[in-house]
Coordinates of C-alpha atoms and ligand atoms in Angstrom, one line a residue:
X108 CA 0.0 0.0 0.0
X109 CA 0.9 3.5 -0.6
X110 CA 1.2 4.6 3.3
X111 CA 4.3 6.2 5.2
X112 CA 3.8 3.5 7.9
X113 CA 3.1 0.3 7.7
X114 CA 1.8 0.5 11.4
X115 CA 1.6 3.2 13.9
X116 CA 1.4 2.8 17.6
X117 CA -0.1 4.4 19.7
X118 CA 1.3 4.7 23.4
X119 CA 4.7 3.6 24.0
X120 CA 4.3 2.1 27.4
X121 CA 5.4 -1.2 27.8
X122 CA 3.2 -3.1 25.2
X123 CA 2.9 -0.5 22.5
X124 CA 7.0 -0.5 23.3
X125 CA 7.4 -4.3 22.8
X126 CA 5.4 -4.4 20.0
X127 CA 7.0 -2.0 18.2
X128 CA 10.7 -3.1 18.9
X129 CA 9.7 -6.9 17.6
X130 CA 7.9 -5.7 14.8
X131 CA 10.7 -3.2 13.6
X132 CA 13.2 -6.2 14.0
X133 CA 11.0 -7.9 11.2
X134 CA 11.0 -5.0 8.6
X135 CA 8.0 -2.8 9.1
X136 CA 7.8 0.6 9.0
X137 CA 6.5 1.8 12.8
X138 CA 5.8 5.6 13.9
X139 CA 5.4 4.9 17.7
X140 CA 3.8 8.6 19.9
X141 CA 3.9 8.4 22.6
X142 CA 3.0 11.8 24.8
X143 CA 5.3 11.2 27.9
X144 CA 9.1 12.1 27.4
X145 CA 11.5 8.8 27.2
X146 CA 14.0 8.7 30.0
X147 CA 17.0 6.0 29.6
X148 CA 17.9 6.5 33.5
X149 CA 15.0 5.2 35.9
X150 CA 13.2 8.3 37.0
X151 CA 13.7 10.0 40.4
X152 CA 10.2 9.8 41.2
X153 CA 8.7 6.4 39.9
X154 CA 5.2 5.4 40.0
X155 CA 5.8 2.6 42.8
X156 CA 4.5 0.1 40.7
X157 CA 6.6 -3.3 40.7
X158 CA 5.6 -6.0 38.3
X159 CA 5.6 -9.8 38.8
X160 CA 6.3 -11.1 34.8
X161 CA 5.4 -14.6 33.8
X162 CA 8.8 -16.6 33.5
X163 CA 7.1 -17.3 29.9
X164 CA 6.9 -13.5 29.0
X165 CA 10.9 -13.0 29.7
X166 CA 11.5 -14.5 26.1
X167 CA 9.6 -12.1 24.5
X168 CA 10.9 -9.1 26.4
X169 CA 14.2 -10.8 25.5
X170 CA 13.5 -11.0 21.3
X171 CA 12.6 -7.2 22.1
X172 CA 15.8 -6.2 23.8
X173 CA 14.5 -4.9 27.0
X174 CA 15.2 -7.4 28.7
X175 CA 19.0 -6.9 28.5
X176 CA 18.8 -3.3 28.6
X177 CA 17.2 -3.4 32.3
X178 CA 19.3 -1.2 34.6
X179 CA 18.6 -3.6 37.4
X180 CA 19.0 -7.3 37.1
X181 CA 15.0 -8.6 37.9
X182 CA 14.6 -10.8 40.9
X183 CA 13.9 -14.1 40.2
X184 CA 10.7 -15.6 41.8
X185 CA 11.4 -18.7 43.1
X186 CA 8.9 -19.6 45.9
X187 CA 5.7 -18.2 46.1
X188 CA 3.4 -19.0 49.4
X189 CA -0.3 -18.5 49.6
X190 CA -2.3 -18.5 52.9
X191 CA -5.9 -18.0 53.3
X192 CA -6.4 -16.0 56.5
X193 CA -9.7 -17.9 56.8
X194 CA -11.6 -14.6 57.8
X195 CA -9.1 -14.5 61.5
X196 CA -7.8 -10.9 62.4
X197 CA -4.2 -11.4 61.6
X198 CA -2.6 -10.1 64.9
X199 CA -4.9 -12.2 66.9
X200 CA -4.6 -15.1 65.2
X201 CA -1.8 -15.3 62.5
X202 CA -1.7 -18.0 59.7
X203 CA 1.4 -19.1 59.2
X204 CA 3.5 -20.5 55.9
X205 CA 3.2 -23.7 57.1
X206 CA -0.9 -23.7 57.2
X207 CA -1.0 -22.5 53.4
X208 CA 0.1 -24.1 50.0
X209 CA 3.7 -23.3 48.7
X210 CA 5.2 -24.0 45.4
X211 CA 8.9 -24.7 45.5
X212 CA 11.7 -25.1 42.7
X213 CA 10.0 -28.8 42.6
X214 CA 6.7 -27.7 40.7
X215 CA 8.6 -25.5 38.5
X216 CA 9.8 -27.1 35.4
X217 CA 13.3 -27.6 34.4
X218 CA 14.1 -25.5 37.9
X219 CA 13.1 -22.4 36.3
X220 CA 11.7 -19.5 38.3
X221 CA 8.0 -19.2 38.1
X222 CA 9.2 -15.4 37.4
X223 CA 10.7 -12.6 38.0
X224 CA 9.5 -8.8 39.7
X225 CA 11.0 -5.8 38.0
X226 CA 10.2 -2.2 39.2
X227 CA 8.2 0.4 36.4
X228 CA 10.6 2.6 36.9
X229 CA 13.5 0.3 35.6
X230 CA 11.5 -1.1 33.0
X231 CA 10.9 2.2 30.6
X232 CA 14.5 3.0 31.5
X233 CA 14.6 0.0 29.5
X234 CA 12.2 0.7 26.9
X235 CA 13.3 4.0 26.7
X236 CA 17.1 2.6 26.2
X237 CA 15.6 0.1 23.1
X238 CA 13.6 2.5 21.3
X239 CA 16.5 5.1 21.0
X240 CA 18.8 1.7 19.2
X241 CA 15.9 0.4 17.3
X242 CA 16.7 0.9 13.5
X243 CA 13.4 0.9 11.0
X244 CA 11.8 2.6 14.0
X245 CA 10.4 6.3 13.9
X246 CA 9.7 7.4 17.9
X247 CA 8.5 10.5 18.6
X248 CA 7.7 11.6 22.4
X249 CA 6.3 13.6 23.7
X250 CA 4.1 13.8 21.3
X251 CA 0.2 13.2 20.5
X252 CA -1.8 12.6 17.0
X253 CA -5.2 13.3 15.9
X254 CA -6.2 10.2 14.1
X255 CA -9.1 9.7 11.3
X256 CA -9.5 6.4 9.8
X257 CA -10.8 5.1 6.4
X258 CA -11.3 2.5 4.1
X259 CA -7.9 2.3 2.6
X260 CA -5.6 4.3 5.3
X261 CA -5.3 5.6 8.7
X262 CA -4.2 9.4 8.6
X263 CA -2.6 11.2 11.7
X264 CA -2.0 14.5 12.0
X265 CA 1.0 15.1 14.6
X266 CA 1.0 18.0 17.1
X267 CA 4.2 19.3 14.6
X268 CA 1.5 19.7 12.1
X269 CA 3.4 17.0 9.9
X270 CA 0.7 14.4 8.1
X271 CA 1.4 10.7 7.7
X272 CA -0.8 7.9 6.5
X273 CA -0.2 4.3 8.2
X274 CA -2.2 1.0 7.0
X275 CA -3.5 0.3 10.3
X276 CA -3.2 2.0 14.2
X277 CA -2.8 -0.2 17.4
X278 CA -4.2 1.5 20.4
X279 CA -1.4 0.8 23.6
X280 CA -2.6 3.9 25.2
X281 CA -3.6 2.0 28.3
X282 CA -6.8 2.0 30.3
X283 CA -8.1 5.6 29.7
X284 CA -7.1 4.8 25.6
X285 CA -8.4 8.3 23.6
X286 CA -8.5 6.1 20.6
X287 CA -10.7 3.1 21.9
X288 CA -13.1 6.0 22.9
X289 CA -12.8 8.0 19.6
X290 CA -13.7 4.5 17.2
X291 CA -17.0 4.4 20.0
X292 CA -16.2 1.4 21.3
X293 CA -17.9 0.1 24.0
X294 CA -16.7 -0.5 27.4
X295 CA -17.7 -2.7 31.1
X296 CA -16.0 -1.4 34.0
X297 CA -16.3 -3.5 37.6
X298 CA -15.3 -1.2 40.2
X299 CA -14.4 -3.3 43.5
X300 CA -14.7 -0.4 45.8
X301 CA -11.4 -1.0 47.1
X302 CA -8.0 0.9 46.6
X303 CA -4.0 -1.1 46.4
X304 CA -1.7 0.6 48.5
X305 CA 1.9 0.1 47.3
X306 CA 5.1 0.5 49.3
X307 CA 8.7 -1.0 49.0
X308 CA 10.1 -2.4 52.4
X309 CA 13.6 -2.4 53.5
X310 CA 14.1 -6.0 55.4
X311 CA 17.3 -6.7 57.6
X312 CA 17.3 -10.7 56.2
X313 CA 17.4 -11.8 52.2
X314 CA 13.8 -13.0 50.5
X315 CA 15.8 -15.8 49.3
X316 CA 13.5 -14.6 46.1
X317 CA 9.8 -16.1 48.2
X318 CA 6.5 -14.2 47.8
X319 CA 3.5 -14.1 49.8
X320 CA -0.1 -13.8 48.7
X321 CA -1.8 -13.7 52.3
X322 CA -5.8 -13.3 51.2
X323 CA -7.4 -11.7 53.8
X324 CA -11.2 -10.9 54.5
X325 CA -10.8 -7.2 53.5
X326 CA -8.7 -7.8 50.4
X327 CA -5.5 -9.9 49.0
X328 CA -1.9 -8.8 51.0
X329 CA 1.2 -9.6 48.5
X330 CA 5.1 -9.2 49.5
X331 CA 7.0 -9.7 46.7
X332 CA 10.4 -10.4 46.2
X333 CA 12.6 -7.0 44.9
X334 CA 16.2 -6.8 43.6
X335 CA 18.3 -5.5 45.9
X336 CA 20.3 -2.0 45.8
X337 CA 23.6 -0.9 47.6
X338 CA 21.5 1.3 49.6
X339 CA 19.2 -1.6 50.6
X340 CA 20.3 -4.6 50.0
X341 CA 17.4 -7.1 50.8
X342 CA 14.1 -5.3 49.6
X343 CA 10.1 -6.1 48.9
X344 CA 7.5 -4.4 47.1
X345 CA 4.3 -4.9 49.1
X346 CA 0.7 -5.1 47.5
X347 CA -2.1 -4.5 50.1
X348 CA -5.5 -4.2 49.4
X349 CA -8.4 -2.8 51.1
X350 CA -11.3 -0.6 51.4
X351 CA -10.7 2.9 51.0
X352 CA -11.2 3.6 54.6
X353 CA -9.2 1.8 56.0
X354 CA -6.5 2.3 53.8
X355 CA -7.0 6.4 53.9
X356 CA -6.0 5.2 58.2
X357 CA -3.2 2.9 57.4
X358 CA -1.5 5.9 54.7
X359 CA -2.0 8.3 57.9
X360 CA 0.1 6.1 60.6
X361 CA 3.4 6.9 61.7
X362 CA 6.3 4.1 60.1
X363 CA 7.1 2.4 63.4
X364 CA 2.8 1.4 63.1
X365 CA 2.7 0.5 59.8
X366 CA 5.7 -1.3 59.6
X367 CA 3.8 -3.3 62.7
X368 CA 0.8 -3.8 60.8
X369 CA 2.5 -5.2 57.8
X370 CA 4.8 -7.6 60.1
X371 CA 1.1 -8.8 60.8
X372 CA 0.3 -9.8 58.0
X373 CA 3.3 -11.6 56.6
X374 CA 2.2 -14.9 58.4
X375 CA 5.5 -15.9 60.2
X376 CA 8.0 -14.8 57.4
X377 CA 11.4 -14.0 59.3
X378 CA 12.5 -10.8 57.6
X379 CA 14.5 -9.5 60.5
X380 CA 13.6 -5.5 61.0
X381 CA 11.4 -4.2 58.4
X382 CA 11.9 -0.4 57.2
X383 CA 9.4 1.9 54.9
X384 CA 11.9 2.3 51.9
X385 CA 9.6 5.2 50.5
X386 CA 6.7 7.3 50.0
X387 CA 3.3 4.9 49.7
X388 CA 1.5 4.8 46.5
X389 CA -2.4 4.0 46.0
X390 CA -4.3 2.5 42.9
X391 CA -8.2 2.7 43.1
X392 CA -9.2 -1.0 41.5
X393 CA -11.7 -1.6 38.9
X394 CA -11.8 -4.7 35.8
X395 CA -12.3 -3.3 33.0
X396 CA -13.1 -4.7 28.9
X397 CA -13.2 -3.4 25.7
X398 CA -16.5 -4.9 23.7
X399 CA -14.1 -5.4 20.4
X400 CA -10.7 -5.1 19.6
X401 CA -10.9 -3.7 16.8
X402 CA -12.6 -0.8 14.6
X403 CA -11.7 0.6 10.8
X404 CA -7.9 0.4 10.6
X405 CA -7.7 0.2 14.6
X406 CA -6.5 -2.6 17.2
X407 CA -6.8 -2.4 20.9
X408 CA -3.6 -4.4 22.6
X409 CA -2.8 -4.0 26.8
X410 CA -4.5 -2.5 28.9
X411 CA -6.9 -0.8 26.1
X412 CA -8.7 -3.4 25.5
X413 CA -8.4 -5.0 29.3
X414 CA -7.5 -3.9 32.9
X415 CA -7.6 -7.0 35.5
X416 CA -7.7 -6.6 38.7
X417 CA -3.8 -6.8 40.2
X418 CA -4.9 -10.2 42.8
X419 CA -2.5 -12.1 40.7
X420 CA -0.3 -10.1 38.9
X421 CA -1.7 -10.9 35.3
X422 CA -2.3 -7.1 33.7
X423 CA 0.4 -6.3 31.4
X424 CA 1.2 -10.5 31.3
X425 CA -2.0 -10.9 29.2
X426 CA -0.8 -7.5 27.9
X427 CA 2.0 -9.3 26.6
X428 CA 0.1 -12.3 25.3
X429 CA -1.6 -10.2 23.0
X430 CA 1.8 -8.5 21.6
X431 CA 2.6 -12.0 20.9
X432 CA -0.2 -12.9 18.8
X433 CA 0.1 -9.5 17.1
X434 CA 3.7 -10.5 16.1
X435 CA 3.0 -13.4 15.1
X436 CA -0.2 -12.6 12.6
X437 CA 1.0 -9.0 11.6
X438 CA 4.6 -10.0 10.9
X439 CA 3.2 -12.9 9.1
X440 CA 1.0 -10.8 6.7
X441 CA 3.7 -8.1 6.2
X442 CA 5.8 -11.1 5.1
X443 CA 3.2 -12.1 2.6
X444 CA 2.5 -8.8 1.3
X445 CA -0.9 -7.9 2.9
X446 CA -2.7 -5.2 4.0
X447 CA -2.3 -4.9 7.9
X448 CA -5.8 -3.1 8.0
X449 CA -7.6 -5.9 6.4
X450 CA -10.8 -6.3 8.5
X451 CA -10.4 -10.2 8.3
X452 CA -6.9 -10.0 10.1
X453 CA -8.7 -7.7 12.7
X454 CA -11.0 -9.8 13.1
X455 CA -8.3 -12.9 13.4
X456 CA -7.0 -11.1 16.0
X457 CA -10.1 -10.5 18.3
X458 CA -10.9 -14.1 17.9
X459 CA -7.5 -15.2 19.1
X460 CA -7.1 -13.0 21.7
X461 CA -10.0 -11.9 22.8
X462 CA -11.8 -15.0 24.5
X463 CA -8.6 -16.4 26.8
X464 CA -8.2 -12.5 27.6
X465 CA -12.1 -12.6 28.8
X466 CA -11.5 -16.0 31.1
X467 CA -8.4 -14.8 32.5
X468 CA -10.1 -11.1 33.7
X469 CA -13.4 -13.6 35.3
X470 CA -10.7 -15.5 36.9
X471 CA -9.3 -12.8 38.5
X472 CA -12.5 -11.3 39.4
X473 CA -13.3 -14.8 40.9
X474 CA -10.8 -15.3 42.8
X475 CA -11.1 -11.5 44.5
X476 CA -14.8 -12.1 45.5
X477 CA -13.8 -15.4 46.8
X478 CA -11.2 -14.6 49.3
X479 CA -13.2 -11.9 50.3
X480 CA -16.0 -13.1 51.6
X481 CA -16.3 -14.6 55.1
X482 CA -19.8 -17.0 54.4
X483 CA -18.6 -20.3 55.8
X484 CA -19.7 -22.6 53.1
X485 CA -17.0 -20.6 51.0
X486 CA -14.7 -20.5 53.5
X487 CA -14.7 -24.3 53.8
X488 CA -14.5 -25.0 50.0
X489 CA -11.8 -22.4 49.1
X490 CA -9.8 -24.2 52.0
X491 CA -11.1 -27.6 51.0
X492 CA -9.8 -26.3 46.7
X493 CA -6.3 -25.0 48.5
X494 CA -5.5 -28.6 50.3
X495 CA -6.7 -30.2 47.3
X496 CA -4.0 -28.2 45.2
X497 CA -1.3 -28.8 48.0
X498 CA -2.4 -32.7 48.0
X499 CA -2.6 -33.3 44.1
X500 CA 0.7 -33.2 42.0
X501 CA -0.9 -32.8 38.6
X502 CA -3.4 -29.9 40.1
X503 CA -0.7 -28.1 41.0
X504 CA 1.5 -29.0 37.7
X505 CA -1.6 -27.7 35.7
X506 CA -2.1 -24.0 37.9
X507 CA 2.1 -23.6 37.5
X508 CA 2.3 -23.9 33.6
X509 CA -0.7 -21.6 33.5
X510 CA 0.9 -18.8 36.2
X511 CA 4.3 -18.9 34.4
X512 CA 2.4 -18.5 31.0
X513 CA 4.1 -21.3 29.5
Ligands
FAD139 C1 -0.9 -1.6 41.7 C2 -0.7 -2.3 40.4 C3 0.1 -3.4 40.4 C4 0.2 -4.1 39.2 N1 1.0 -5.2 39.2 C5 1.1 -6.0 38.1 C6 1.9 -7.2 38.1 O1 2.5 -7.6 39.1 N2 2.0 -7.9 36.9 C7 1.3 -7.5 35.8 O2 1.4 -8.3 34.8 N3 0.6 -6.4 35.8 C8 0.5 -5.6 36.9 N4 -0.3 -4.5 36.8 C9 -0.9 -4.0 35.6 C10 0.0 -3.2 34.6 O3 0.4 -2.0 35.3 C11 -0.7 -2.9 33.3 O4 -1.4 -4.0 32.8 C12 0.3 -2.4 32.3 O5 0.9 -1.2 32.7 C13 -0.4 -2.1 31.0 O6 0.6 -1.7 30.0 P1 0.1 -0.8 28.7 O7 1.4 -0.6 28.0 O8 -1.0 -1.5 28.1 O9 -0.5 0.5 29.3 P2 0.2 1.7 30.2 O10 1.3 1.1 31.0 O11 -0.9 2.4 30.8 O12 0.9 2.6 29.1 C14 0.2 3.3 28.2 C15 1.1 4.3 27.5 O13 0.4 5.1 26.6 C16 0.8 6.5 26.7 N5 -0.4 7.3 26.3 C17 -1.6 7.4 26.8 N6 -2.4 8.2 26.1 C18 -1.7 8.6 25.0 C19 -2.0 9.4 23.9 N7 -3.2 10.0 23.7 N8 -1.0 9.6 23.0 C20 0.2 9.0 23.1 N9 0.5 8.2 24.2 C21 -0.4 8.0 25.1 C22 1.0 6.7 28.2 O14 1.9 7.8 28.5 C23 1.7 5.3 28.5 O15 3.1 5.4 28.3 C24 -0.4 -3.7 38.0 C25 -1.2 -2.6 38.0 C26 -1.4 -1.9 39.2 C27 -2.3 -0.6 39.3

């Protein structure tokens, strides 16, 4: 086709980012906005966010070259604990490990880690690092486009004033996405009336690269394994989450408290003195899904077209999934000589994608309404489906390939 771009990208955050290095690695012509400035050195002030990455994913973020471009080496997860609280007020009545179900370097295959945490702040460095090297790759941030599609082209208009024509857009402009909203595509939110408070501990003894998922009445509590630094050498990212209340009180206390309340809540785990290393950070939870992934000339990938609830980590993983398939079909048709905006590859895509992207966000939304409810007959069968998982090899084998996305 006659078009400066094969594809533009909207949003360079870390799908539209992906996408576009392994797309440009195959030959096409990518314009990538995105309206934030990239910075190659992890920002002073970082969004606290710290994500927990499928062990699957790491090849993809590999064939990108973000991977090796990370200023910090991630943190390998290599045991992950899960306790149910069973509706007891922690410092009354602690679970421990022990009453829980772990999964040790024996369910993971070939010894691998089921995967690894790396901080948001480190990640764009990373992205930021691989889009400056990327050859074949036109990047232009800040900046923002006025977008009008048609039957044969997209067109964009930049804020320079320059006009360019691409065959078709992808919308990685994450959950608010201005271009999901301009093609009038529908959307169903599910607020959970509860917020995520995250904050990075400083511990006195090493993680040995464990995480926690304590699920409490009130919400899910997460400690998760973080890289150390020379300033703190043996760190964790915490993930608590509760009604907006109550976490309004525990944002107000005083460290010595809080730190007291989180000791709480990590069921036994011997961390030695635990330390606030930083400001808090809260994230109002909703699930959220796009009614199509697609429109004239126009893809939703990320958290356009999803937003899952953060109970088990799986946001920008399914994020991921979907630059996958998009690699895979759009680098075949380029290859083949097609037009990317055909509405049967559009189509192709939403069917791929679109249905394991669905059961994933009901799992999650599932599994956050279960843990937080007290009714005894639950109560019973969650602990009665958390034995049977602890009991039954296979079980388990099954729920590990799944959470490492293999
Ligand atoms: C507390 C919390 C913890 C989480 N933990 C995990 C975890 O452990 N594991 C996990 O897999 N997921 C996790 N997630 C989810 C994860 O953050 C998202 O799924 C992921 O950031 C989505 O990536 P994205 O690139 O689609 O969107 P975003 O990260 O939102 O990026 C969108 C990009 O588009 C840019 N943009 C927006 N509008 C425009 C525009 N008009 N023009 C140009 N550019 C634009 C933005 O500047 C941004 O760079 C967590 C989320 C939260 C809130």
């Amino acid at each position: 086709m006659g078009t400066d771009y094969d594809l533009c990208i909207n949003g360079g955050g870390p799908i539209g980012a992906t996408l576009a290095c392994l797309l440009a690695r195959k030959g096409l012509r990518i314009l990538l906005l995105e309206r934030s400035p990239l910075s190659t050195t992890p920002a002073r002030n970082p969004d606290g966010r710290a994500y927990a990455l499928a062990e699957g994913i790491r090849p993809l973020l590999e064939d990108a070259g973000i991977w090796q471009a990370l200023p910090l080496p991630p943190q390998p997860i290599t045991t992950i604990h899960v306790t149910d609280s069973q509706g007891r007020i922690p410092a009354a009545s602690r679970s421990t490990i022990a009453d829980g179900l772990s999964f040790t370097g024996d369910d993971a295959p070939e010894d691998r880690p089921f995967g690894w945490m790396v901080e948001a702040h480190n990640l764009l460095a990373a992205i930021a690092r691989t889009l400056t090297n990327q050859p074949g790759l036109d990047v232009r941030a800040p900046a923002t486009g006025r977008f009008t599609f048609s039957r044969d082209e997209a067109r964009i208009t930049l804020d320079t004033g320059e006009t360019v024509t691409a065959s078709l857009v992808i919308a990685a402009d994450g959950r608010q996405s201005l271009l999901r909203q301009q093609a009038g595509i529908g959307l169903t939110r599910i607020p959970y009336n509860k917020i995520a408070l995250v904050s990075v501990l400083a511990h006195e003894k090493p993680h040995h690269g464990s995480a926690l998922e304590n699920f409490l009445p009130q919400g899910p509590f997460a400690r998760l394994p973080l890289p150390g630094t020379e300033t703190h050498p043996h760190r964790s990212a915490i993930v608590w989450t509760d009604r907006p209340g109550r976490i309004a009180h525990f944002t107000s206390l005083d460290a010595a408290s809080f730190t007291r309340l989180v000791e709480d809540r990590l069921c036994g785990e011997d961390l030695g003195t635990i330390t606030l290393a930083g400001r808090h950070w809260t994230y109002p939870l909703a699930s959220q899904y796009a009614h199509r992934y697609h429109a004239t000339r126009l893809l939703l990938a990320g958290d356009a077209a999803h937003g899952l609830h953060p109970v088990a980590g799986q946001g920008m993983n399914l994020g991921f999934r979907d630059v996958r398939t998009l690699n895979d079909i759009l680098g075949d048709a380029h290859a083949r000589g097609q037009d990317l905006g055909a509405p049967a590859l559009l189509q192709h895509y939403q069917r791929l994608s679109r249905p394991g992207n669905l059961a994933m966000l009901a799992g999650c939304d599932l599994m956050e309404r279960l843990f937080s409810t007290n009714m005894p007959l639950i109560r019973h069968a969650r602990h009665a489906g958390l034995m049977a998982m602890k009991r039954l090899p296979s079980l388990r084998h099954g729920f590990v390939q799944k959470a490492m996305g293999l």
